[in-house]
Coordinates of C-alpha atoms and ligand atoms in Angstrom, one line a residue:
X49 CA 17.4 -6.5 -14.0
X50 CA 17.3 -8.9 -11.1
X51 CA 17.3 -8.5 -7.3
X52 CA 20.3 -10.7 -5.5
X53 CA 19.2 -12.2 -3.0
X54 CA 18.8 -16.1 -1.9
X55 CA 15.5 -17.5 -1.4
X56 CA 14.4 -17.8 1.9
X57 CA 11.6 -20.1 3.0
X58 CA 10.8 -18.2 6.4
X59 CA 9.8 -15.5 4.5
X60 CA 6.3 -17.3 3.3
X61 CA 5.5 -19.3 6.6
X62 CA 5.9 -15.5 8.5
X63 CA 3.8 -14.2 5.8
X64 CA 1.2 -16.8 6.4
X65 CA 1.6 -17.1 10.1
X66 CA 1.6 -13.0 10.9
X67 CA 0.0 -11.3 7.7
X68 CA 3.0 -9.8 7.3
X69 CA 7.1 -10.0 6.5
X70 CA 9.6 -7.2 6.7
X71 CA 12.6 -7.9 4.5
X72 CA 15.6 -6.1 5.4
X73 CA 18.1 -4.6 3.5
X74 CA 17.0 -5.8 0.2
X75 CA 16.8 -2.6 -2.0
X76 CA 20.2 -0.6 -3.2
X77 CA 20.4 3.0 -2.3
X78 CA 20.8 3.7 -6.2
X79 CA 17.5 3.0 -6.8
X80 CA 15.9 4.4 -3.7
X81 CA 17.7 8.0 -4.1
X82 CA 16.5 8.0 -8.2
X83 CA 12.6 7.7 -6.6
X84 CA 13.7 10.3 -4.0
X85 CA 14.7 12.8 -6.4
X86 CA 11.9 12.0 -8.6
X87 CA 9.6 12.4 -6.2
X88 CA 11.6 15.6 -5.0
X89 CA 11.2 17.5 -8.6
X90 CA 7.4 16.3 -9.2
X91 CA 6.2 16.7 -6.0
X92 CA 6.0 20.6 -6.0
X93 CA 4.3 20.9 -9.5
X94 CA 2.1 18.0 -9.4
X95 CA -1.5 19.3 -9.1
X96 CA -4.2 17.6 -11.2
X97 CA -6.6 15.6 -9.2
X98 CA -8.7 14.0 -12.3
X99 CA -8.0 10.3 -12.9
X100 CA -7.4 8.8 -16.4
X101 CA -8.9 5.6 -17.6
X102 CA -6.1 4.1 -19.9
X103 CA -3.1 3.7 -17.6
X104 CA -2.0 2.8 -13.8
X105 CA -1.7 6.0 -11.3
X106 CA 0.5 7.2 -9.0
X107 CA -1.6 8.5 -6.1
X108 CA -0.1 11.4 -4.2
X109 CA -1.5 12.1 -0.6
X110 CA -0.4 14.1 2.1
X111 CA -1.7 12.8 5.8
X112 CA -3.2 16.1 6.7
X113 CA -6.5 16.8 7.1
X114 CA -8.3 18.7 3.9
X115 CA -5.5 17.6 1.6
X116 CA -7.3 15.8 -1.7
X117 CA -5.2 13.1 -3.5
X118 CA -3.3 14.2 -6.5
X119 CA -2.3 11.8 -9.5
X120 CA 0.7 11.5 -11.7
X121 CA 1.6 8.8 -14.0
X122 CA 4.2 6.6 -14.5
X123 CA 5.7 8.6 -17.6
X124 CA 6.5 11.6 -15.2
X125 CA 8.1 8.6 -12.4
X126 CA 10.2 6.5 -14.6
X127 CA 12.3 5.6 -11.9
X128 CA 9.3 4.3 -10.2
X129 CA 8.5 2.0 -12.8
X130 CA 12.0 0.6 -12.6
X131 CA 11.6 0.2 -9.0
X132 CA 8.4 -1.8 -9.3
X133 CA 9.3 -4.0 -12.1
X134 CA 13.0 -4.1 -11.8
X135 CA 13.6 -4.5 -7.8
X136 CA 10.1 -5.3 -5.8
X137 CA 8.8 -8.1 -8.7
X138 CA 11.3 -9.9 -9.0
X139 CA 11.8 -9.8 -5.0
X140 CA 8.2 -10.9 -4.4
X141 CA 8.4 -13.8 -7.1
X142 CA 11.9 -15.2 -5.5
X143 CA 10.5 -14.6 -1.9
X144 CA 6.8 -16.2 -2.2
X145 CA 7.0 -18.0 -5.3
X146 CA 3.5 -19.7 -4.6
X147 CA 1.8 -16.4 -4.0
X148 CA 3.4 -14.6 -6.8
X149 CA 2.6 -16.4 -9.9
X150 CA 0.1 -13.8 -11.0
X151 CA 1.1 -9.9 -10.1
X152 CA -1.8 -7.4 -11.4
X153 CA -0.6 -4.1 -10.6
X154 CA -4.1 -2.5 -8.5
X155 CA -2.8 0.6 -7.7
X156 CA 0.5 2.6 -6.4
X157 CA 0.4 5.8 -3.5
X158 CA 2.7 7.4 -2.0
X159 CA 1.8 8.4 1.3
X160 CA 3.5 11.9 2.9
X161 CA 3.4 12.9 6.6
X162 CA 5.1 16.1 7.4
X163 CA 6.6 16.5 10.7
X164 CA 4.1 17.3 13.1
X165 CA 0.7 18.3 11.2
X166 CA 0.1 15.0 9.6
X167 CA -2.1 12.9 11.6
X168 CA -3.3 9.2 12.3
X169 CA -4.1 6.7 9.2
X170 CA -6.7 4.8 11.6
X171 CA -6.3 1.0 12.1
X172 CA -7.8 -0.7 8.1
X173 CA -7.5 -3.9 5.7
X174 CA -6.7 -2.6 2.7
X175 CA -9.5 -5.6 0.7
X176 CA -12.2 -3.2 2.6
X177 CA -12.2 -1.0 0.3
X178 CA -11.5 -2.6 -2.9
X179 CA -14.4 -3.8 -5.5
X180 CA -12.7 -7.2 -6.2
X181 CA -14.4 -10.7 -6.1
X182 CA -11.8 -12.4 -5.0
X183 CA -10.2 -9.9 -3.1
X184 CA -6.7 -11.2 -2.6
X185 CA -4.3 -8.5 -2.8
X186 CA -0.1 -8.4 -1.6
X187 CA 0.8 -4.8 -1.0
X188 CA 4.3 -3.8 -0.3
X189 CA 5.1 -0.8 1.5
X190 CA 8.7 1.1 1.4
X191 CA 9.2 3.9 3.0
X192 CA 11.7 6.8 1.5
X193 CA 13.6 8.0 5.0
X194 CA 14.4 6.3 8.1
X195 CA 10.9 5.4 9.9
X196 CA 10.4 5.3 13.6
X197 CA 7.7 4.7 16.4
X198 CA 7.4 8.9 16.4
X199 CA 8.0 8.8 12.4
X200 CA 5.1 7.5 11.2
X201 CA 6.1 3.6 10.8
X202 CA 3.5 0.9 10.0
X203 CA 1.8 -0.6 12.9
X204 CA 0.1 -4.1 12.4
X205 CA -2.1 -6.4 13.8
X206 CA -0.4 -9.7 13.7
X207 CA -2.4 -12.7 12.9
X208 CA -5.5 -10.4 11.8
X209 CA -5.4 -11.3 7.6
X210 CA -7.0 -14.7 9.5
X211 CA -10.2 -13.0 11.2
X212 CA -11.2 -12.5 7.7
X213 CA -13.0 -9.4 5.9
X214 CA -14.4 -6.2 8.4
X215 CA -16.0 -3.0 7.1
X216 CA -14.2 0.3 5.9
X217 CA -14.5 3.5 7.8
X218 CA -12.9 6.7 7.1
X219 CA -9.6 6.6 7.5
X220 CA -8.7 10.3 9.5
X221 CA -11.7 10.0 11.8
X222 CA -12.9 5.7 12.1
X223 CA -16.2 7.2 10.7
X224 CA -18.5 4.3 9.1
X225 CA -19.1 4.9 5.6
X226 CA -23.1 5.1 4.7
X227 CA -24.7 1.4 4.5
X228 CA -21.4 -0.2 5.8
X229 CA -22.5 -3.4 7.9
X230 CA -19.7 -5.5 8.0
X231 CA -17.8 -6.0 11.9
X232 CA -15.6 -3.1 12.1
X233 CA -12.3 -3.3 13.5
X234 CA -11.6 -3.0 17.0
X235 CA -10.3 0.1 18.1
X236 CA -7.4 -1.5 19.5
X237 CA -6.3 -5.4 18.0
X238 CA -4.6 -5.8 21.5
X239 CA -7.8 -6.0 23.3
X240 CA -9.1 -9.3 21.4
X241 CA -5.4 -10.7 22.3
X242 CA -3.8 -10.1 18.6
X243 CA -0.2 -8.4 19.4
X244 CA 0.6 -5.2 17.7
X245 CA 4.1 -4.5 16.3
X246 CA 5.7 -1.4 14.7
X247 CA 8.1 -2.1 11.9
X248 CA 11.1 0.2 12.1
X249 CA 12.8 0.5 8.6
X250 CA 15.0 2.3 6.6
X251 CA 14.6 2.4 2.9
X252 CA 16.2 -0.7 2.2
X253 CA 13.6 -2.3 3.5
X254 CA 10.6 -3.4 2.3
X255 CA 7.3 -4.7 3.7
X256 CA 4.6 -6.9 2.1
X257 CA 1.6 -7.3 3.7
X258 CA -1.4 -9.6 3.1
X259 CA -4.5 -7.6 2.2
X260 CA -7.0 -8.8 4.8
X261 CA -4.2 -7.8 8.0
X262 CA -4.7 -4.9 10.3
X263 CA -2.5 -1.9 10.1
X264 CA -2.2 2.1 11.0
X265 CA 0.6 4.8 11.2
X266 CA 0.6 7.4 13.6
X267 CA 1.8 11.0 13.2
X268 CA 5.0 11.9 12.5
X269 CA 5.4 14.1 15.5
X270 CA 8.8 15.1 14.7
X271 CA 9.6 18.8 13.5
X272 CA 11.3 19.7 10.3
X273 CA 11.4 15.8 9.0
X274 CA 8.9 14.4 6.3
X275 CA 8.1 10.9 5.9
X276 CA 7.0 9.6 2.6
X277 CA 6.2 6.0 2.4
X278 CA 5.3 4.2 -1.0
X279 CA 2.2 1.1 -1.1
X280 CA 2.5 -0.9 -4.2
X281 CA -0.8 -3.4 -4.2
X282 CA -0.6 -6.0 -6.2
X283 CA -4.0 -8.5 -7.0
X284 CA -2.8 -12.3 -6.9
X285 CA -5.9 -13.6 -8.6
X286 CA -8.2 -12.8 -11.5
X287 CA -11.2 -10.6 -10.0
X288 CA -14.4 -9.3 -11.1
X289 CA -15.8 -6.2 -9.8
X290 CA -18.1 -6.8 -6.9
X291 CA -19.1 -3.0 -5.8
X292 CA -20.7 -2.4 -2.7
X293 CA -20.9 0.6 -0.3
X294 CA -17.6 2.2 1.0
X295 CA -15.0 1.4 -1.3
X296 CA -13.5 5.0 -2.6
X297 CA -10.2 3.8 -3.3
X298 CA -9.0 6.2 -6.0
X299 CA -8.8 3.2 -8.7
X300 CA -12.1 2.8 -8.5
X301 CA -12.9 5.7 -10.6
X302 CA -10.4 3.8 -13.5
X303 CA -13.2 1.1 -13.8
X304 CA -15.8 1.2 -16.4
X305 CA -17.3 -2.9 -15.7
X306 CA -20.4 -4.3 -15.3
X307 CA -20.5 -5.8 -11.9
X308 CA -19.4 -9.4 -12.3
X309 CA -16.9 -8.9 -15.4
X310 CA -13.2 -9.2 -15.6
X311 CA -11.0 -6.3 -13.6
X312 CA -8.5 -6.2 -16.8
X313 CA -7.2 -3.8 -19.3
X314 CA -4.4 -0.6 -19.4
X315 CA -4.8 0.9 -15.4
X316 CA -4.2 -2.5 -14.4
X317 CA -1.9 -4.3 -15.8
X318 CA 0.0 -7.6 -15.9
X319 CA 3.5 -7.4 -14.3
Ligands
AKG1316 O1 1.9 5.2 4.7 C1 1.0 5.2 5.5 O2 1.1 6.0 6.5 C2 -0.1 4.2 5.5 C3 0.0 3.2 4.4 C4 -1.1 2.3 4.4 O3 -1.9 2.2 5.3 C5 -1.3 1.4 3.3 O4 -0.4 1.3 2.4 O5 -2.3 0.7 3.3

């Protein structure tokens, strides 16, 4: 299966220039309601929390204080799986061909915010947290309803993937994780001049992000509508793990290396 659409060389000079590109209208609604309803029937009944070592995970968390991450698989999202390698693959290797040559699948979550009780994912770079040496990651990020200002859409920092790598906090409250020392960042990118923008999509859309730009979501303050929005990382180089303090990305807990060897092997594989 291939994705239709002609190449288009803006979309690599506004990835480089902003750390960011939103390409509209690019996925069909067939494939986008298949995830929905998946998600829709797994959802309710998904409730393990322990992490298996021999295949990729679909992460589960709900943007409300106290919630813990749950984990499926992709034999219980098979539409999810299709999405991935069918639609956003092939749309990232026709879209930044130089960037795309290698695509290891890192990791996959699906981020829900409930109307008016989720709360603020603070201002991070996704490489903060990740054990990787390099650290070069392209996430894409779709969301499964229509996403506003007040519905939770992404907010980033543009120009910030070129101010290079700052330290991880948690994400609910900006606390500093123990033994952090690297720069944090600032509580607000505007005062250091970087413009902010919020990307209002529908799920057609798709964002892809570099791994070192700044981004957030606010709550979804309104009543009675969930937002879920799916992150699909991708590492464009081969990396060995490099651990250090503050890097609890769930993952993490898939890896059984020596620092210094090869990130390879089933959780992470070759797309
Ligand atoms: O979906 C969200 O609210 C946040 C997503 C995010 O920050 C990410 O994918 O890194």
């Amino acid at each position: 299966m291939f994705v239709d659409t002609k190449f288009d060389e803006t979309v690599g000079a506004q990835l480089n220039e902003n750390g960011v590109v939103l390409l509209k209208q690019i996925l069909p609604d067939i494939i986008m309601t298949s995830v929905r309803d998946e998600y829709d029937a797994l959802n309710p009944q998904l409730t393990r929390t322990d992490i298996a070592t021999d295949r990729p995970l679909v992460v589960l968390w709900k943007h409300v204080v106290g919630e813990q991450k749950r984990i499926g698989y992709f034999d219980e999202f098979l539409s999810l799986w299709q999405l991935i390698t069918g639609h956003i693959v092939p749309t990232l290797r026709k879209q930044l061909p130089e960037k795309t040559e290698r695509l290891q699948l890192l990791e996959t979550i699906i981020f829900d915010k409930p109307g008016k009780i989720s709360n603020t994912l603070n201002w991070h770079q996704d490489v903060a947290y990740f054990p990787l040496n390099p650290n070069n990651q392209l996430a894409v990020w779709i969301p499964f309803e229509i996403v506003t200002a007040e519905r939770g859409a992404m907010n980033y920092a543009l120009g910030s993937h070129k101010l290079g790598m700052r330290g991880s906090t948690n994400l609910h409250t900006r606390e500093k994780f123990d033994n952090e020392d690297r720069e944090l960042i600032p509580e607000d990118p505007r005062s250091i001049g970087l413009d902010v923008v919020c990307m209002e999509m529908t799920p057609n859309d798709m964002l892809v992000h570099d791994g070192f730009t700044w981004h957030y979501t606010g709550p979804n303050t309104v009543e009675g509508h969930t937002r879920r929005g799916l992150s699909v990382r991708f590492i464009t180089d081969k990396a060995v793990f490099a651990p250090r303090p503050g890097q609890g990305a769930a993952f993490t807990k898939q890896i059984a290396l020596e620092p210094g060897q090869v990130l390879e092997g089933k959780p992470f594989p070759l797309l």
